[in-house]
Coordinates of C-alpha atoms in Angstrom, one line a residue:
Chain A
X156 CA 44.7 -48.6 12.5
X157 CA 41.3 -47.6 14.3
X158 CA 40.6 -44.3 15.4
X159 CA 39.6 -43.4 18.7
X160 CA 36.9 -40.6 18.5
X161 CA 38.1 -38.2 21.1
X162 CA 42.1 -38.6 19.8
X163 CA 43.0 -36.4 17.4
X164 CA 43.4 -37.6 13.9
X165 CA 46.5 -38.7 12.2
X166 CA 48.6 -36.3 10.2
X167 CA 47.6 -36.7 6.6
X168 CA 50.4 -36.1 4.2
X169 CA 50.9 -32.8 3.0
X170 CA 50.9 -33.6 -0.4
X171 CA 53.3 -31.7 -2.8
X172 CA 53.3 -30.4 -6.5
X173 CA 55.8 -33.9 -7.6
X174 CA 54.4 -35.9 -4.9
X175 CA 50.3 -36.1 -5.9
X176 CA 51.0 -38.2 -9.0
X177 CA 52.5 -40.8 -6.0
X178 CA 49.5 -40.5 -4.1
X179 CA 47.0 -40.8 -6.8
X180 CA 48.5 -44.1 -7.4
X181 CA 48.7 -45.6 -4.1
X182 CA 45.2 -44.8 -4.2
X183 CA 44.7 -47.2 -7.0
X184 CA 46.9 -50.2 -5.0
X185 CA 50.2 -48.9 -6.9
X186 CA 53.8 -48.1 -5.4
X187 CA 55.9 -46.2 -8.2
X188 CA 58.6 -44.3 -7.5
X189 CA 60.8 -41.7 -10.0
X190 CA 63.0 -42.6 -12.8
X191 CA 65.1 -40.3 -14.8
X192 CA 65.5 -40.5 -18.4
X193 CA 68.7 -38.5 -18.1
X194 CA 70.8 -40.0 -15.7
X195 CA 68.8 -43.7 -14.9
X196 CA 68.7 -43.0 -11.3
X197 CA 65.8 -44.5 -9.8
X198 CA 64.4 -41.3 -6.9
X199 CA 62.2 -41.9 -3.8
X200 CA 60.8 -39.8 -2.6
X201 CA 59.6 -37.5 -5.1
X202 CA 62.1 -34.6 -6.3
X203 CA 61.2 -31.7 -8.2
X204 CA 64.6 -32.5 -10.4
X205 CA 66.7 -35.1 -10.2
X206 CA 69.2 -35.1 -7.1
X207 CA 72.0 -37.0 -8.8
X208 CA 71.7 -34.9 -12.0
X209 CA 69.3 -32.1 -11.5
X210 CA 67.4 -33.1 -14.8
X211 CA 63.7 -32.3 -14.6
X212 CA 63.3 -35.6 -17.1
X213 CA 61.4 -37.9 -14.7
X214 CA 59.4 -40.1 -15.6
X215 CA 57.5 -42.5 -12.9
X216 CA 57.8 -46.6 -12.9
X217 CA 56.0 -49.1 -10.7
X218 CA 58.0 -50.5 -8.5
X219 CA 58.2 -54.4 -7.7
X220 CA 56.6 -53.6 -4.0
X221 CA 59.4 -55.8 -2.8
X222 CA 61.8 -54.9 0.1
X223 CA 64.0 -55.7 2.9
X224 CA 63.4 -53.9 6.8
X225 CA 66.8 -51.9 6.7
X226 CA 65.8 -51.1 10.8
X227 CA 62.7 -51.1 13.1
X228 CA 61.2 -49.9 16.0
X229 CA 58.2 -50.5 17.7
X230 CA 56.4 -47.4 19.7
X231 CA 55.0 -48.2 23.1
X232 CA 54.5 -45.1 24.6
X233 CA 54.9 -41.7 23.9
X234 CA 53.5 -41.3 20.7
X235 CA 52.6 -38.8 18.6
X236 CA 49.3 -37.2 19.9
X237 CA 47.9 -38.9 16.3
X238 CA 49.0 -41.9 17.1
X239 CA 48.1 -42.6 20.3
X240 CA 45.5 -45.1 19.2
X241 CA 47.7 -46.5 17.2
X242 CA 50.1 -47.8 20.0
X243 CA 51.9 -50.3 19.7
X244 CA 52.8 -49.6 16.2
X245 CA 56.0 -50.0 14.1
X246 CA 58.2 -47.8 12.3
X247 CA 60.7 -48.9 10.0
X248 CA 63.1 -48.0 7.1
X249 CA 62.4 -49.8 4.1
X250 CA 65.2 -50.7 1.2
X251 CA 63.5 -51.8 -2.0
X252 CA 65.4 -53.6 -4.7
X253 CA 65.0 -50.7 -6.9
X254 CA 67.7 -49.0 -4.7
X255 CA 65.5 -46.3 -2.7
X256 CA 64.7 -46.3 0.9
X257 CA 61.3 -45.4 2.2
X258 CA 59.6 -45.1 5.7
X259 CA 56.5 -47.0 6.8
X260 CA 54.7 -49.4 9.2
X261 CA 54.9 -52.8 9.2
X262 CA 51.9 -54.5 9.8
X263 CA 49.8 -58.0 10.0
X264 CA 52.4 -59.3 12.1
X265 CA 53.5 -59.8 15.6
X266 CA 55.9 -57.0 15.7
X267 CA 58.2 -59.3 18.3
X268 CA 58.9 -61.4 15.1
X269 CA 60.2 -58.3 12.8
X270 CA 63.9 -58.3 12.4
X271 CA 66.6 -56.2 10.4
X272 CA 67.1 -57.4 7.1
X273 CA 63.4 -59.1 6.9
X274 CA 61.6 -59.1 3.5
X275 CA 58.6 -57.4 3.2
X276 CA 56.2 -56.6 1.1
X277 CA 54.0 -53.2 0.0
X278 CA 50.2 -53.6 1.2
X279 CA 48.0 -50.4 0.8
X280 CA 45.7 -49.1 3.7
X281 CA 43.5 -46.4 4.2
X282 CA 44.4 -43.8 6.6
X283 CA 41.7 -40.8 7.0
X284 CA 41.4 -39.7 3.3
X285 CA 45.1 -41.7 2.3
X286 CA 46.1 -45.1 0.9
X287 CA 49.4 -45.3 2.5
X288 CA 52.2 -47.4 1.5
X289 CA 52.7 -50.1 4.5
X290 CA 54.6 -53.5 4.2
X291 CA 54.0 -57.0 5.5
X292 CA 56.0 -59.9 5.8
X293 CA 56.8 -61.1 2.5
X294 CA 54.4 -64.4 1.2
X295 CA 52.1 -63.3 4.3
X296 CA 48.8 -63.6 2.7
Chain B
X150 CA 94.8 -25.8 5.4
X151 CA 95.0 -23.0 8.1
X152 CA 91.5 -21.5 8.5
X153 CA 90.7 -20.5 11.8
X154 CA 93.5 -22.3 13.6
X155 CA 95.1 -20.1 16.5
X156 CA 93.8 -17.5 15.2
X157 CA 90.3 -17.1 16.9
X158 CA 89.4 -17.7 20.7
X159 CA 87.3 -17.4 23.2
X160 CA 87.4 -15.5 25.7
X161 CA 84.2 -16.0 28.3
X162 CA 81.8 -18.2 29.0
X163 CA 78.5 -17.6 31.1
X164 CA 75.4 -20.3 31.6
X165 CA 72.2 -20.5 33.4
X166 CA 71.4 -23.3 35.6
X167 CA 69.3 -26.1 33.2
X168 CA 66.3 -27.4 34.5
X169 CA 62.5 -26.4 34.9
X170 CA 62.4 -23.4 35.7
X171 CA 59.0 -21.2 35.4
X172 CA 59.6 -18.0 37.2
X173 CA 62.5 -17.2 35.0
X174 CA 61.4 -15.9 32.1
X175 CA 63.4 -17.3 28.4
X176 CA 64.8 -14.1 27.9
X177 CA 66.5 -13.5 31.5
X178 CA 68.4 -16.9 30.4
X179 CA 70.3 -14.9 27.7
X180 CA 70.8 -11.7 29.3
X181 CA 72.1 -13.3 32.3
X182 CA 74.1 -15.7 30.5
X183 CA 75.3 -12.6 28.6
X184 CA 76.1 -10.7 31.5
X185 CA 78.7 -13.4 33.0
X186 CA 80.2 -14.2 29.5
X187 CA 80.8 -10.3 29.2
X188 CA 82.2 -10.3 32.8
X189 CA 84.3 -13.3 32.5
X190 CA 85.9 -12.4 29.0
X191 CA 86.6 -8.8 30.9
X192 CA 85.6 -7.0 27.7
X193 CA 83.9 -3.8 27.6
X194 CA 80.3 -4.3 26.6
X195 CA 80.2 -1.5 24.2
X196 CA 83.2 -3.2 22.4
X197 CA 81.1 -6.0 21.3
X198 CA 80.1 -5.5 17.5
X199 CA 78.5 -8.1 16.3
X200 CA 75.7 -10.6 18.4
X201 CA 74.7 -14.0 17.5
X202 CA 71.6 -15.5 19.0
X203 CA 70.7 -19.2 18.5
X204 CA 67.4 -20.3 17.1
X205 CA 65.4 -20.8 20.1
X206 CA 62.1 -23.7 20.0
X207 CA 60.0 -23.4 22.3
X208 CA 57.9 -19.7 20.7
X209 CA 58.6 -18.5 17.3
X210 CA 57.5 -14.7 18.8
X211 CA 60.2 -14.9 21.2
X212 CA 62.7 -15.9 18.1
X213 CA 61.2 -13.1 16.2
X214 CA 62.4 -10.6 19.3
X215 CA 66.1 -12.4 18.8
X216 CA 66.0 -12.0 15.1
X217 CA 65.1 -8.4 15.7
X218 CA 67.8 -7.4 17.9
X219 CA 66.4 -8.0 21.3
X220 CA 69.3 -8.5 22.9
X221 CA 71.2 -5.3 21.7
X222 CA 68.3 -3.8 23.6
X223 CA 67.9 -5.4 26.7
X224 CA 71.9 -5.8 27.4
X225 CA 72.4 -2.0 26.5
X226 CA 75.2 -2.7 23.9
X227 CA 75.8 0.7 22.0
X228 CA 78.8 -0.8 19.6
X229 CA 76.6 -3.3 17.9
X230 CA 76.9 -3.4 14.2
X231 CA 74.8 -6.7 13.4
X232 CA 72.8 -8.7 14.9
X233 CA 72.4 -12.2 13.2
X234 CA 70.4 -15.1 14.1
X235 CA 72.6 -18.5 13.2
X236 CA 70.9 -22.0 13.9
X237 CA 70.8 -25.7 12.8
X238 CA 69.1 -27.1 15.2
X239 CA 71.2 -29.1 17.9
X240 CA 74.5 -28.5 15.4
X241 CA 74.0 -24.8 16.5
X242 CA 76.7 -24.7 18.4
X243 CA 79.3 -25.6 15.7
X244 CA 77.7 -23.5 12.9
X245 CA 78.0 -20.5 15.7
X246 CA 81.3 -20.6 16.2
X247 CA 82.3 -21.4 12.7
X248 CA 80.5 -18.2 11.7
X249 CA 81.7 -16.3 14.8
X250 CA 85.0 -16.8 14.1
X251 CA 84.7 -16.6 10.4
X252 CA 83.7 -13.0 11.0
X253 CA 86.3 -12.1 13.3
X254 CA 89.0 -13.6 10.9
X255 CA 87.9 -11.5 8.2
X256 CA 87.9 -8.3 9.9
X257 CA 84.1 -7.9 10.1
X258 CA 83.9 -8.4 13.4
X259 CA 86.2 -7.9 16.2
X260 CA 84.1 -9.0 19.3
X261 CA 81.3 -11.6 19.2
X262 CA 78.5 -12.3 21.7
X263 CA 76.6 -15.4 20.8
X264 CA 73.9 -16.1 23.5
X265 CA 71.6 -19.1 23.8
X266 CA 68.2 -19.6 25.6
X267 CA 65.2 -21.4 25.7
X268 CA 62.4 -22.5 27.6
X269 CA 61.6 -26.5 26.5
X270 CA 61.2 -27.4 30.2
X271 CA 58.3 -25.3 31.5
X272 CA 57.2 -23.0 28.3
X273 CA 55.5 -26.4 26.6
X274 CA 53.2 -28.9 28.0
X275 CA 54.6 -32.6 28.1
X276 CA 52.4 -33.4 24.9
X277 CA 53.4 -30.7 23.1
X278 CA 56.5 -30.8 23.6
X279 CA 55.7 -35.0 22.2
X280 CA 53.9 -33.7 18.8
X281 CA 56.8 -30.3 18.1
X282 CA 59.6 -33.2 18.2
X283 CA 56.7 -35.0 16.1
X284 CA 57.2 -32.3 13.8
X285 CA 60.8 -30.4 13.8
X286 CA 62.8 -31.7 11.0
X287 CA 60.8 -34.5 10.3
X288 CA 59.2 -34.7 6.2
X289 CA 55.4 -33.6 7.0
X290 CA 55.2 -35.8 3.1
X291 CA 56.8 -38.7 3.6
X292 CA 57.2 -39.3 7.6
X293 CA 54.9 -37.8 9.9
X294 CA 52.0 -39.7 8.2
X295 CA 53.7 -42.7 9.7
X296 CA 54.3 -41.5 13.3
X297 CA 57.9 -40.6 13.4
X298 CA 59.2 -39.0 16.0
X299 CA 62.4 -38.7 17.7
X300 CA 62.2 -41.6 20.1
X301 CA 61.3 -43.7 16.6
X302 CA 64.5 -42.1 15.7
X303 CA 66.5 -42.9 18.3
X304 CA 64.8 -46.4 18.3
X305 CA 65.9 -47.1 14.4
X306 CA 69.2 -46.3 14.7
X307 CA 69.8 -47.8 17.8
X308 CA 68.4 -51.0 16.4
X309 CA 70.7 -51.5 13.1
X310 CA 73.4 -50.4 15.2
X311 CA 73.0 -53.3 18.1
X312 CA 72.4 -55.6 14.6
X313 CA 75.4 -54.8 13.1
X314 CA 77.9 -54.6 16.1
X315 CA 76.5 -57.0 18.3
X316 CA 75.9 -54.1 21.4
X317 CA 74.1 -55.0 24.0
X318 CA 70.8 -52.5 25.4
X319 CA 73.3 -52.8 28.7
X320 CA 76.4 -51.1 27.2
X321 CA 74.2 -48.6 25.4
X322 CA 72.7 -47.4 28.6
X323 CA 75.9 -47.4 29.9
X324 CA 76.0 -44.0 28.4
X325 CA 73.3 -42.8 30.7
X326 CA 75.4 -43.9 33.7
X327 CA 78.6 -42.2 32.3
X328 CA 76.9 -38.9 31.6
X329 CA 75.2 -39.3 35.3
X330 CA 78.5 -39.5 36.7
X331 CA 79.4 -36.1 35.3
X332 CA 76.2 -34.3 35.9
X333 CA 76.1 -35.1 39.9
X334 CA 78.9 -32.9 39.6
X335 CA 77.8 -30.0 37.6
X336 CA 76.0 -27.7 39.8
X337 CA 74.1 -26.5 36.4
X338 CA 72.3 -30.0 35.8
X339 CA 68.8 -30.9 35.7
X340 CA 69.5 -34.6 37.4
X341 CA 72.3 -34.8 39.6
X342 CA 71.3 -38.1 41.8
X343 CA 72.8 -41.3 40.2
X344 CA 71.9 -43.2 37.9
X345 CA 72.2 -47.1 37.7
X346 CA 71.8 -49.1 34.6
X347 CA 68.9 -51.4 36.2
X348 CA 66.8 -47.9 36.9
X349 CA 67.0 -47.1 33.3
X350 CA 66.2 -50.8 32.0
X351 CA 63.3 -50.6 34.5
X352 CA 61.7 -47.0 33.3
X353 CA 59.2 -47.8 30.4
X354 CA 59.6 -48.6 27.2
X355 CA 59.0 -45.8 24.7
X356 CA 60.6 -47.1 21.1
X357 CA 62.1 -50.2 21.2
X358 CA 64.7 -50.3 22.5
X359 CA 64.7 -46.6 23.6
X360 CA 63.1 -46.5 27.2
X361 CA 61.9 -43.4 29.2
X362 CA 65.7 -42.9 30.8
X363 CA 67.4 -43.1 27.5
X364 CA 65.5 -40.2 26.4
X365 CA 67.2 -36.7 26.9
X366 CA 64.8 -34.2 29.3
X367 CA 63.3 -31.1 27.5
X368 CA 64.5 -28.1 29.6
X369 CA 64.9 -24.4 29.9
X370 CA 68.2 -23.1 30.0
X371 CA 70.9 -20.6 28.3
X372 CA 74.6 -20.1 27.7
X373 CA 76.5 -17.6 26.2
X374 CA 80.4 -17.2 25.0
X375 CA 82.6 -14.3 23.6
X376 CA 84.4 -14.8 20.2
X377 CA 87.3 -12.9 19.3
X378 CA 91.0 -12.9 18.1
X379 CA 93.8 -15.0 20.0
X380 CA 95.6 -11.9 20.1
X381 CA 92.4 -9.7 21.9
X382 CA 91.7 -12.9 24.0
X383 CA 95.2 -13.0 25.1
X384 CA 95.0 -9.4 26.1
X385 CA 91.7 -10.0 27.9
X386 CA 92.1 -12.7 29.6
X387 CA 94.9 -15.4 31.1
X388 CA 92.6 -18.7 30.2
X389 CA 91.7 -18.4 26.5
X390 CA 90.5 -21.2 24.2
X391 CA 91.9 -21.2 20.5
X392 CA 89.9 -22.7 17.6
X393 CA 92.1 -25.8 16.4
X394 CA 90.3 -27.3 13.5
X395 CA 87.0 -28.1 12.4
X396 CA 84.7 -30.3 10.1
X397 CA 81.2 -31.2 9.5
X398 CA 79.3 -33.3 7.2
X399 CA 75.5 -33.3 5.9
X400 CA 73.9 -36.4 5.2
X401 CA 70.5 -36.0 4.7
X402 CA 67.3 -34.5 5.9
X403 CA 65.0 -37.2 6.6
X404 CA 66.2 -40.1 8.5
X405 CA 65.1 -42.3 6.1
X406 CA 66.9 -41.1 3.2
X407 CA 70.3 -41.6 5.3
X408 CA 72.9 -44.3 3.9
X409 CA 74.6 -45.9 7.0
X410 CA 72.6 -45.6 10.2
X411 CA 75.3 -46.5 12.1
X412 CA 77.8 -44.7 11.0
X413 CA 76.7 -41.4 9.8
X414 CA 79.5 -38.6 9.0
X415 CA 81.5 -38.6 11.8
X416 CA 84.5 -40.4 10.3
X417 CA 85.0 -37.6 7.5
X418 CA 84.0 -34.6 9.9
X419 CA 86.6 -35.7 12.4
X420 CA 89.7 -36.4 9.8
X421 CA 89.2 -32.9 8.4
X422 CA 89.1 -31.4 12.1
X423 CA 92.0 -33.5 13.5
X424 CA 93.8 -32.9 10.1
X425 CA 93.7 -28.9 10.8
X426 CA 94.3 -29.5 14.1
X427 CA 97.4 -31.4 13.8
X428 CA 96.5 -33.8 16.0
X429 CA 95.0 -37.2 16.3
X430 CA 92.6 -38.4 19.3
X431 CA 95.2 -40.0 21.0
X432 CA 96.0 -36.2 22.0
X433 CA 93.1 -35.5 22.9
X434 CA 92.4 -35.1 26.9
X435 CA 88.2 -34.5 26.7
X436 CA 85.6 -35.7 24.4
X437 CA 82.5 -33.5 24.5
X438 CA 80.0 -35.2 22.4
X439 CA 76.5 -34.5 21.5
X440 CA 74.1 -37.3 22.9
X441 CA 70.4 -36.1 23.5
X442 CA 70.3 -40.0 22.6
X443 CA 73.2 -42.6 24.3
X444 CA 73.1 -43.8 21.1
X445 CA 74.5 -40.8 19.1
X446 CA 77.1 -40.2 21.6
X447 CA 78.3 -44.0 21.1
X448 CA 78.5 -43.7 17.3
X449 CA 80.3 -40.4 17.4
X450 CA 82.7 -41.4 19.4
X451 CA 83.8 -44.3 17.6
X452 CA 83.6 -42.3 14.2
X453 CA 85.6 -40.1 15.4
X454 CA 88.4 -42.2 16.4
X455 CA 88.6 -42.7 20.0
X456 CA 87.3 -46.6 20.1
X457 CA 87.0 -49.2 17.3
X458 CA 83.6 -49.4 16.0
X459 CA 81.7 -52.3 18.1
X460 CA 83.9 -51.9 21.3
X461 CA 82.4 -48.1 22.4
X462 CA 79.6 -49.5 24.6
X463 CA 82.0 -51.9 26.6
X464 CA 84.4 -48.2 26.6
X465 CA 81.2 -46.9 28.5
X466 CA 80.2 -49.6 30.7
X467 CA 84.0 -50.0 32.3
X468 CA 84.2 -46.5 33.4
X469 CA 87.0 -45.1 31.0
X470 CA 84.5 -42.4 30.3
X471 CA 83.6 -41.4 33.8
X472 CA 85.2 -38.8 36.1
X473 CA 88.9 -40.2 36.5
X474 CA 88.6 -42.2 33.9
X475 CA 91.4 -42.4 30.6
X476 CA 88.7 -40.6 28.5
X477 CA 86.3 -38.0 30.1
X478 CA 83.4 -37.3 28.0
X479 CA 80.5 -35.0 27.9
X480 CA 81.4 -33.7 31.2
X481 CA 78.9 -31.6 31.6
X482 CA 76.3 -34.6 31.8
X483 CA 74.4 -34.3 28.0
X484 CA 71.5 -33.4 27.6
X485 CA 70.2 -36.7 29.5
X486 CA 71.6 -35.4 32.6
X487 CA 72.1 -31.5 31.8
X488 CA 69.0 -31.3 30.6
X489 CA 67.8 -30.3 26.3
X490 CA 67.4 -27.1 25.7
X491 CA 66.4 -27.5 22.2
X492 CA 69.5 -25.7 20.0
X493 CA 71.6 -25.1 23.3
X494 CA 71.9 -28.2 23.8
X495 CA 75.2 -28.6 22.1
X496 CA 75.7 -25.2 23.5
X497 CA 76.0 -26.4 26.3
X498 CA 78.5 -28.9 25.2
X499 CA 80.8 -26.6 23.8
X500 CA 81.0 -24.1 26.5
X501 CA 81.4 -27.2 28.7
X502 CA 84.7 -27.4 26.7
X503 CA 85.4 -23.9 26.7
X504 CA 85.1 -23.8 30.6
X505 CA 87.2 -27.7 31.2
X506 CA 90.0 -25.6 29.3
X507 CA 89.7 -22.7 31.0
X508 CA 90.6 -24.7 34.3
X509 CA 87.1 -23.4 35.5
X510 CA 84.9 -26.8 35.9
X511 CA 84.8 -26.9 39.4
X512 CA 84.4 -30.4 41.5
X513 CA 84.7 -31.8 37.4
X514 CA 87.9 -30.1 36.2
X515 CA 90.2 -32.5 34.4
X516 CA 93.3 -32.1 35.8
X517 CA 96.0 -30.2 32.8
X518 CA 93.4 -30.8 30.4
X519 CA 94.7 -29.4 27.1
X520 CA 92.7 -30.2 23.9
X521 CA 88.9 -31.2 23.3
X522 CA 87.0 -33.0 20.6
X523 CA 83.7 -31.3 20.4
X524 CA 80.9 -33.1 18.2
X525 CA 77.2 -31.8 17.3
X526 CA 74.1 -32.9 15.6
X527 CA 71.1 -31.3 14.4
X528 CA 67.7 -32.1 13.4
X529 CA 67.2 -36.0 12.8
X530 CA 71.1 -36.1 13.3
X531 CA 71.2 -34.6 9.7
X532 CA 75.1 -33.5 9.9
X533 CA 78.1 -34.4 11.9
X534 CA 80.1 -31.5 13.3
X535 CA 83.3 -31.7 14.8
X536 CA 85.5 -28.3 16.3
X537 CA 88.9 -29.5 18.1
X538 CA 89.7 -26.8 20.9
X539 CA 93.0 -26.2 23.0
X540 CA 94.3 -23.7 25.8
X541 CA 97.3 -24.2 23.7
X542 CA 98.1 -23.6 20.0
X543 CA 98.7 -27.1 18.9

């Protein structure tokens, strides 16, 4: 994830009311997701009430950081103008086990070796002013 | 059941040649367009009431001047009682003319213009055109901040859907070839030379496994059609095109927040549009579908019915979807050979249908073509829209 000087920068998040809380902890090495108290319905990404039962009784849990690649792709050319540097990189959708999907990068891995269906695991790295959720492959220390 | 079935038609079509063009300004894309829809519906200008202009991309001050009734101006049209912008994105097309009709079924409106244009081709640079599709309909929380785009898009469907079905990259880009086959007889194309499967496994590699030539063209372009009742069409004109039956489906927003990659909405979207129609896609003689990726038009076309999931990119690569062959589809060339013009693209694709069943498709006319199956898709393929279409009351 280097930065070329004369490339533009990547796109931070543009952080939300309900998202910061998420943020704030994936600055401190966390992944948590929502959970509400009314229904049980575990929510990523952050909602401002419930999408299953439109309750504004949501809590936040940690989540196990565990997942599974539901699909991949890895971008060779073409990229954003924030991510040229960045090239190759991969995008993928990840499913965790607490039943949300999320999208990320996988990284510390040859990127010919990723596969659907591949566990993987939540590993924090700083992007501009941002910890951002990425995932590994899983017992890839 | 019966909504808009035999009720509503259409009675003209016009379109602007798709490709770069940067002497033409965005605007002369609608009004000409407009003109030829007017002229080949044979309606009175002054007896249109009621114009919808599509969300155009490419410069949110030319949008404002749709919004704001530029049209109405420019065409001259002294019977106008609203002007409405509609758009979704690349499901334009099908939220159009579900609206356009809705209006002229209730009485609110009796004559329709709705008018596309834009200017992707030539009114962007080739990066910016890169970081908008970096940006349009894509969570600036929770996806931009990890490059997605819509090659990464196209890339992540396209790879659950080769895992789960066992496609190869060779029958997906068999799409290319089929669409290529159509556009090098469209004289309103943007590529027209053909295409071989080898040339589009040889052009680079963008987002695995999408490479440069599975990646729909930006483009500038327009299209227009007239809206009104069966009964007004029928007066009009001798080549009317009835509304049949219709469905869509919304799945989600951001890709990643979508259930089955591979599947979509189709399935649903098509039962409820066949179901109104009365018929099944064995009676169907066209299949107009939405690509902008080869992948999209694959899946939709086995959601919808025509081929069993799996077998769609072996349906491709033998030719049954080429000129001549037992199912033509997107005959117009999609927006890989056509050209994307941003919301007209699946403009495009419908007055494509409007114009097979109208007999008026030139060197590509299916012969005693009937009914169509129309599919769109906006955003990051966030809905599935289906409209079934006859020269016939079915």
């Amino acid at each position: 994830m280097t930065q070329s000087e004369e490339r533009p920068c990547r796109p931070e998040p543009e952080v939300s009311r309900v998202g910061a809380p998420f943020w704030e902890a994936a600055r401190n090495g966390k992944l948590i997701i929502q959970h509400c108290r009314s229904c049980n319905e575990n929510i990523f990404y952050p909602r401002i009430r419930c999408p299953k039962c439109h309750s504004d009784a949501l809590d936040w849990i940690e989540a196990s950081g565990k997942g599974v690649i539901y699909s991949y792709s890895v971008v060779q050319n073409n990229a954003p103008s924030g991510f040229l540097a960045d090239m190759p990189y991969v995008v993928a959708i990840v499913r965790l086990p607490e039943g949300v999907q999320m999208l990320t990068n996988i990284v510390d891995c040859d990127p010919d070796s990723i596969h659907c269906d591949m566990p993987v695991e939540v590993v924090f790295r700083q992007v501009e002013n941002f910890d951002l959720p990425l995932f590994r492959p899983a017992g890839n220390k | 059941m019966s909504r808009l079935k035999g009720d509503v038609a259409v009675a003209g079509i016009g379109e602007v040649p798709t490709g770069r063009y940067p002497e033409r300004d965005c605007m002369d894309g609608c009004v000409i367009s407009a003109v030829q829809a007017i002229a080949d519906a044979g309606i009175k200008k002054d007896s249109i009431d009621f114009v919808i202009p599509c969300g155009t991309v490419f410069s949110s001050a030319y949008n404002s001047d749709l919004v704001t009734s530029r049209v109405v101006e420019e065409l001259g049209l002294k019977g106008i009682h609203n002007n409405a912008q509609v758009f979704s994105g690349g499901a334009s097309s099908a939220s159009i003319l579900k609206v356009a009709g809705s209006l002229v079924e209730s009485g609110i409106a009796r004559n329709v213009l709705c008018v596309h244009s834009d200017k992707l081709g030539t009114g962007l640079s080739g990066q910016a055109g890169i970081d908008l599709f970096a940006y349009a309909g894509i969570h600036r929380e929770w996806e931009v901040p990890f490059g997605q785009h819509y090659s990464s898009i196209a890339g992540l469907v396209t790879t659950r859907y080769k895992h789960e079905t066992g496609t190869t990259d060779e029958q997906i880009t068999a799409v290319q070839v089929s669409n290529r086959k159509w556009a090098e007889l469209n004289p309103n194309a943007m590529f027209r030379k053909p295409l071989t499967i080898e040339e589009v496994m040889a052009s680079k590699m963008l987002s695995t496994p999408i490479r440069a030539k599975h990646s729909n063209m930006l483009a500038d372009g327009g299209a227009a059609f007239i809206v009104t009742s069966a009964e007004r069409a029928r007066d009009l004109t001798d080549t009317p095109v009835y509304v049949l039956g219709s469905g869509g489906r919304v799945t989600h927003h951001s890709l990643s927040q979508e259930a089955d990659l591979t599947r979509f909405g189709y399935a649903d979207a098509a039962a409820d549009a066949f179901a109104e129609a009365g018929l099944s896609p064995k009676d169907i003689d066209i299949a107009e579908i939405y690509d902008s990726y080869p992948i999209f038009e694959l899946i939709a076309l086995e959601e919808m019915g025509f081929v069993e999931r799996g077998q769609g990119g072996a349906f491709f690569l033998e030719g049954r979807t080429w000129p001549g062959g037992e199912l033509p589809t997107t005959t117009n060339g999609g927006m890989s050979s056509q050209g994307h013009t941003g919301g007209g693209g699946g403009v495009a694709i419908l007055v494509e249908a409007f114009r097979q069943l109208m007999g008026k498709a030139g060197e590509r006319q299916v012969p005693d073509a009937r009914f169509a199956a129309v599919s769109a898709t906006g955003g990051t393929y966030v809905d599935a829209q289906i409209e079934i279409l006859g020269n016939q009351i079915s």
